[in-house]
């Protein structure tokens, strides 16, 4: 497809001109800019550009969504126009990282450390929730737990508790692995470091306070230097600082020790020095700092509970937008480890529900069916603890539902803190979050849940409808402009645009297509797994359908096959994505994982080349799930019908369990 040079020039002008571009690269779908000043970006001009499918800023990069098969041509033209140098994705990432202030860099570092271990922590939280149901008194019987009344269940509860508490018991090992990997060292040494800090020979941190009161704290005597012999169970700071030191020391030694003796020198020296410093200096100092932070939070919570609930409950959704919410994972873990519970996590769960309720209310406000569908699916995701689709796809776009969600969450936060509602663990947010709450506080939590369901929903509907009536009155005196392009809708209600459309534009039903000849191309699942709507993809470019209609698959395997007979139109250099072209000319993008371009091909094995003809069911590529998961990237795989293909009439999406090349996930209706 040929591109208009003037439109590329408009993109350059819209991002502030070539003098505002510090570095630029592209992936399979979007241009990625590191800009000197993002405030110079003309978002309105980008919205009006036919080449641009969407735009957003993330982690210091300004990203302009162009779409597969076209973005590389736009990038080439842009380089010619600006005369700039070609940059790699790492170049842009490095430049963007430098532009972040120290707080932003610290937040990103914590995010990079805690996100990879989050599945283990969440799983532990859910299992502890089941244990709470079995052992919590007063849930099913007055003053007694289920295991008290039915002793046969006691050992089952004990086994569940053992399995669930393991992640928290050996939390320093998990943090050590993720932190050392993030800081550039050997993850295995990070695991060993974490295990050293919770060795069974050490006094457990949980029993430290009692030992101090009883005067029984064990010590090491190093030539007259008394060192407390304590572990750091449930602690975050000691292992974080020690992991940083270990990684830097390992890197230092690796550069200076000869290869022939590295195995005998690097790891032993690194662990010995780091472990010694961890017990003598790092541990005691950071342990004191962590306790001071915890005490400060507890003081605020005890003295100004309502204010704390109002601020944290109300502003948590803003933290999600900035990415700062990942910082509080460490705080939650610290509170659970030192106090046995956290008062922050319950407010997080209610904030999830509040944003989901506001998004759901938009179904009764919005007129455009595609956006109504997005509101419905993203609200379900928020109710289950994942708010990004609701926040970025719906609520922030219209602003007022986001604000009303925060208001409802603030009210719920005040209720929870005033009634000392705490969570025993970190589990899934949203509605399932009650499993993490101490059972004796479930009643208050459910009242808070009702508040965040009702308040944002009612306020959003009332304000939204009033706003629509006002717009209708204003529009009655104006001439309605002709939309740039029409969209169409299938009888099943699934819509797809054949060009960028006005968000207020109405769609046509299948019956309104008239007598046009329509051919249907069924696209089989290229992977085995669970097919879900695009709104569940944790990337706004896909979730908001900025590149086109489609579906996503949570893969259970690791092989991608051709969903139909096709020619390979394009193979992405980093091997994580491929574009196929049907005999009709229709192109389909298969994009394995989110942000997997950063792996530079590691973990991917491509079996086809551009220009090659493939048969349905033929293997296209394989990927190593462990490599992708260890890097912290989601495996969810979007299958996209890129916008701008004039032969597309509409697209139907099918979700559910699928087997590669046996179940259809998309039906593309083509013009005759």
XYZ file of C-alpha atoms in Angstrom, residues 109-114 116-117 171-197 236-252 254 266-267 270-271 274-275 278 282 630-631:
63
model
C 12.190 -0.717 38.855
C 9.789 -1.905 41.546
C 7.245 -2.724 38.855
C 9.811 -4.775 36.911
C 10.669 -6.706 40.094
C 7.208 -7.396 41.492
C 6.967 -11.308 37.433
C 6.320 -12.739 40.936
C 9.128 -14.375 49.677
C 12.758 -13.130 49.893
C 13.745 -15.933 47.490
C 11.118 -14.803 44.964
C 12.125 -11.156 45.328
C 15.813 -12.097 45.176
C 15.281 -13.936 41.873
C 13.329 -11.083 40.271
C 15.499 -8.280 41.679
C 18.892 -9.747 40.760
C 17.575 -10.492 37.271
C 16.337 -6.887 36.970
C 19.697 -5.513 38.117
C 21.616 -7.627 35.589
C 22.917 -10.463 37.743
C 22.372 -14.220 37.836
C 18.783 -15.037 38.941
C 19.967 -18.296 40.539
C 22.242 -16.376 42.891
C 19.265 -14.164 43.721
C 17.254 -17.216 44.779
C 20.116 -18.462 46.953
C 20.486 -15.007 48.530
C 16.774 -14.946 49.383
C 16.940 -18.424 50.917
C 19.986 -17.417 52.988
C 17.932 -14.609 54.543
C 11.105 -6.500 51.320
C 13.837 -3.887 51.765
C 16.644 -6.161 53.080
C 16.504 -8.486 50.088
C 16.022 -5.635 47.581
C 19.144 -3.776 48.705
C 21.159 -6.989 49.068
C 20.085 -8.118 45.582
C 21.259 -4.834 44.079
C 24.655 -5.201 45.759
C 24.945 -8.853 44.680
C 24.136 -8.082 41.021
C 26.604 -5.193 40.806
C 29.352 -7.188 42.526
C 28.796 -10.155 40.214
C 28.984 -7.896 37.145
C 32.160 -6.285 38.526
C 32.739 -11.142 35.821
C 32.644 -15.108 41.103
C 29.643 -16.820 42.712
C 29.748 -12.578 45.589
C 27.481 -14.617 47.881
C 26.779 -9.989 50.067
C 25.533 -12.442 52.700
C 23.246 -8.486 54.578
C 22.118 -4.034 55.197
C 10.210 -15.006 32.921
C 10.678 -11.717 31.060
